[in-house]
mmCIF file of C-alpha atoms in Angstrom:
data_model
loop_
_atom_site.group_PDB
_atom_site.id
_atom_site.type_symbol
_atom_site.label_atom_id
_atom_site.label_comp_id
_atom_site.label_asym_id
_atom_site.label_seq_id
_atom_site.Cartn_x
_atom_site.Cartn_y
_atom_site.Cartn_z
ATOM 1 C CA UNK A 922 2.066 -7.092 -23.981
ATOM 2 C CA UNK A 923 4.962 -9.184 -22.353
ATOM 3 C CA UNK A 924 6.541 -5.932 -21.020
ATOM 4 C CA UNK A 925 3.228 -4.954 -19.307
ATOM 5 C CA UNK A 926 2.920 -8.424 -17.757
ATOM 6 C CA UNK A 927 6.548 -8.477 -16.597
ATOM 7 C CA UNK A 928 5.967 -4.951 -15.120
ATOM 8 C CA UNK A 929 2.855 -5.961 -13.362
ATOM 9 C CA UNK A 930 4.467 -9.160 -11.901
ATOM 10 C CA UNK A 931 7.523 -7.036 -10.745
ATOM 11 C CA UNK A 932 5.130 -4.444 -9.104
ATOM 12 C CA UNK A 933 3.129 -7.075 -7.253
ATOM 13 C CA UNK A 934 6.150 -9.011 -5.989
ATOM 14 C CA UNK A 935 7.584 -5.564 -4.782
ATOM 15 C CA UNK A 936 4.278 -4.841 -2.956
ATOM 16 C CA UNK A 937 4.372 -8.192 -1.360
ATOM 17 C CA UNK A 938 7.928 -7.839 -0.229
ATOM 18 C CA UNK A 939 7.383 -4.436 1.153
ATOM 19 C CA UNK A 940 4.309 -5.584 3.063
ATOM 20 C CA UNK A 941 6.236 -8.338 4.619
ATOM 21 C CA UNK A 942 8.963 -5.916 5.679
ATOM 22 C CA UNK A 943 6.348 -3.427 7.236
ATOM 23 C CA UNK A 944 5.542 -3.497 10.892
ATOM 24 C CA UNK A 945 2.861 -1.416 12.847
ATOM 25 C CA UNK A 946 5.470 1.119 14.124
ATOM 26 C CA UNK A 947 6.119 2.018 10.410
ATOM 27 C CA UNK A 948 2.853 4.047 9.851
ATOM 28 C CA UNK A 949 1.220 7.402 10.688
ATOM 29 C CA UNK A 950 -1.748 9.232 9.213
ATOM 30 C CA UNK A 951 -1.118 11.148 6.000
ATOM 31 C CA UNK A 952 -3.395 13.668 4.138
ATOM 32 C CA UNK A 953 -6.041 12.089 1.884
ATOM 33 C CA UNK A 954 -4.961 11.392 -1.674
ATOM 34 C CA UNK A 955 -7.084 10.293 -4.788
ATOM 35 C CA UNK A 956 -7.186 6.494 -5.243
ATOM 36 C CA UNK A 957 -6.473 4.845 -8.362
ATOM 37 C CA UNK A 958 -8.066 1.668 -9.676
ATOM 38 C CA UNK A 959 -5.031 -0.521 -10.138
ATOM 39 C CA UNK A 960 -1.305 -0.619 -9.236
ATOM 40 C CA UNK A 961 -0.409 -1.233 -12.975
ATOM 41 C CA UNK A 962 -2.202 1.929 -14.145
ATOM 42 C CA UNK A 963 -0.338 3.829 -11.189
ATOM 43 C CA UNK A 964 2.934 2.325 -12.265
ATOM 44 C CA UNK A 965 2.372 3.384 -15.780
ATOM 45 C CA UNK A 966 1.783 6.982 -14.848
ATOM 46 C CA UNK A 967 4.691 7.423 -12.416
ATOM 47 C CA UNK A 968 8.293 8.276 -13.447
ATOM 48 C CA UNK A 969 11.062 5.691 -13.089
ATOM 49 C CA UNK A 970 11.257 1.977 -13.814
ATOM 50 C CA UNK A 971 9.516 -0.190 -11.276
ATOM 51 C CA UNK A 972 8.318 2.755 -9.176
ATOM 52 C CA UNK A 973 5.209 1.875 -7.204
ATOM 53 C CA UNK A 974 4.137 5.126 -5.371
ATOM 54 C CA UNK A 975 2.615 7.756 -7.515
ATOM 55 C CA UNK A 976 0.295 9.272 -4.973
ATOM 56 C CA UNK A 977 1.708 9.539 -1.499
ATOM 57 C CA UNK A 978 4.054 12.153 0.108
ATOM 58 C CA UNK A 979 6.039 12.410 -3.185
ATOM 59 C CA UNK A 980 8.232 15.233 -1.949
ATOM 60 C CA UNK A 981 9.768 12.907 0.675
ATOM 61 C CA UNK A 982 12.871 10.730 -0.055
ATOM 62 C CA UNK A 983 11.157 7.869 1.725
ATOM 63 C CA UNK A 984 7.557 7.344 2.861
ATOM 64 C CA UNK A 985 7.824 6.281 6.550
ATOM 65 C CA UNK A 986 4.971 6.336 9.033
ATOM 66 C CA UNK A 987 4.623 5.650 12.702
ATOM 67 C CA UNK A 988 1.338 4.652 14.621
ATOM 68 C CA UNK A 989 1.035 3.395 18.040
ATOM 69 C CA UNK A 990 -1.737 1.137 18.802
ATOM 70 C CA UNK A 991 -3.520 1.140 22.097
ATOM 71 C CA UNK A 992 -3.635 -2.177 24.099
ATOM 72 C CA UNK A 993 -6.358 -4.246 22.607
ATOM 73 C CA UNK A 994 -6.751 -2.330 19.436
ATOM 74 C CA UNK A 995 -6.077 -3.291 15.760
ATOM 75 C CA UNK A 996 -4.950 -1.458 12.594
ATOM 76 C CA UNK A 997 -5.846 -2.322 9.204
ATOM 77 C CA UNK A 998 -3.197 -0.911 6.791
ATOM 78 C CA UNK A 999 -2.973 -0.474 2.976
ATOM 79 C CA UNK A 1000 -0.637 -2.738 1.066
ATOM 80 C CA UNK A 1001 -1.771 -1.668 -2.465
ATOM 81 C CA UNK A 1002 -0.649 2.021 -2.291
ATOM 82 C CA UNK A 1003 -4.139 2.961 -3.602
ATOM 83 C CA UNK A 1004 -6.175 3.656 -0.367
ATOM 84 C CA UNK A 1005 -7.630 7.193 -0.071
ATOM 85 C CA UNK A 1006 -7.022 7.006 3.587
ATOM 86 C CA UNK A 1007 -3.185 5.781 3.438
ATOM 87 C CA UNK A 1008 -1.869 4.286 5.439
ATOM 88 C CA UNK A 1009 -5.156 3.075 6.644
ATOM 89 C CA UNK A 1010 -7.000 0.467 4.250
ATOM 90 C CA UNK A 1011 -10.153 1.811 2.830
ATOM 91 C CA UNK A 1012 -10.961 -1.300 0.822
ATOM 92 C CA UNK A 1013 -9.805 0.105 -2.534
ATOM 93 C CA UNK A 1014 -7.743 -3.036 -3.228
ATOM 94 C CA UNK A 1015 -11.065 -4.911 -3.802
ATOM 95 C CA UNK A 1016 -11.571 -2.627 -6.988
ATOM 96 C CA UNK A 1017 -7.941 -3.246 -7.979
ATOM 97 C CA UNK A 1018 -8.244 -7.032 -7.513
ATOM 98 C CA UNK A 1019 -11.501 -7.115 -9.633
ATOM 99 C CA UNK A 1020 -9.860 -5.045 -12.406
ATOM 100 C CA UNK A 1021 -6.552 -7.044 -12.501
ATOM 101 C CA UNK A 1022 -7.243 -10.626 -11.034
ATOM 102 C CA UNK A 1023 -4.816 -9.772 -8.204
ATOM 103 C CA UNK A 1024 -5.388 -11.041 -4.682
ATOM 104 C CA UNK A 1025 -3.700 -8.053 -2.599
ATOM 105 C CA UNK A 1026 -5.439 -7.306 0.795
ATOM 106 C CA UNK A 1027 -4.616 -5.237 3.961
ATOM 107 C CA UNK A 1028 -2.037 -5.812 6.721
ATOM 108 C CA UNK A 1029 -3.780 -6.262 9.989
ATOM 109 C CA UNK A 1030 -1.919 -5.609 13.128
ATOM 110 C CA UNK A 1031 -3.288 -6.324 16.620
ATOM 111 C CA UNK A 1032 -1.954 -4.971 19.900
ATOM 112 C CA UNK A 1033 -2.198 -7.424 22.856
ATOM 113 C CA UNK A 1034 -4.567 -6.558 25.517
ATOM 114 C CA UNK A 1035 -3.193 -5.524 28.879
ATOM 115 C CA UNK A 1036 -3.467 -7.962 31.644
#
């Protein structure tokens, strides 16, 4: 339906915007959660218009994480909110992309090597 397509478009644009705003210092490990197949299915199951997160740290007023990367290391972080190892990417976006035709992928952050 038109409403479902509009909701899906809004969700994907919001995810993209939030991903652009994120930085490596905004992540820290959280307990595992059950991944879902698509952001659209997740959005339909959570309360509130336009809500994206239906799985992670729901009792917190804001999900904020912090991770410090060692020199020369890289972090691969979830941008689809579906990873079972959030904030780390576990590749769940691939199933989401296949199911929805989306093209979401992880945020990869590298720390420069010490000289």
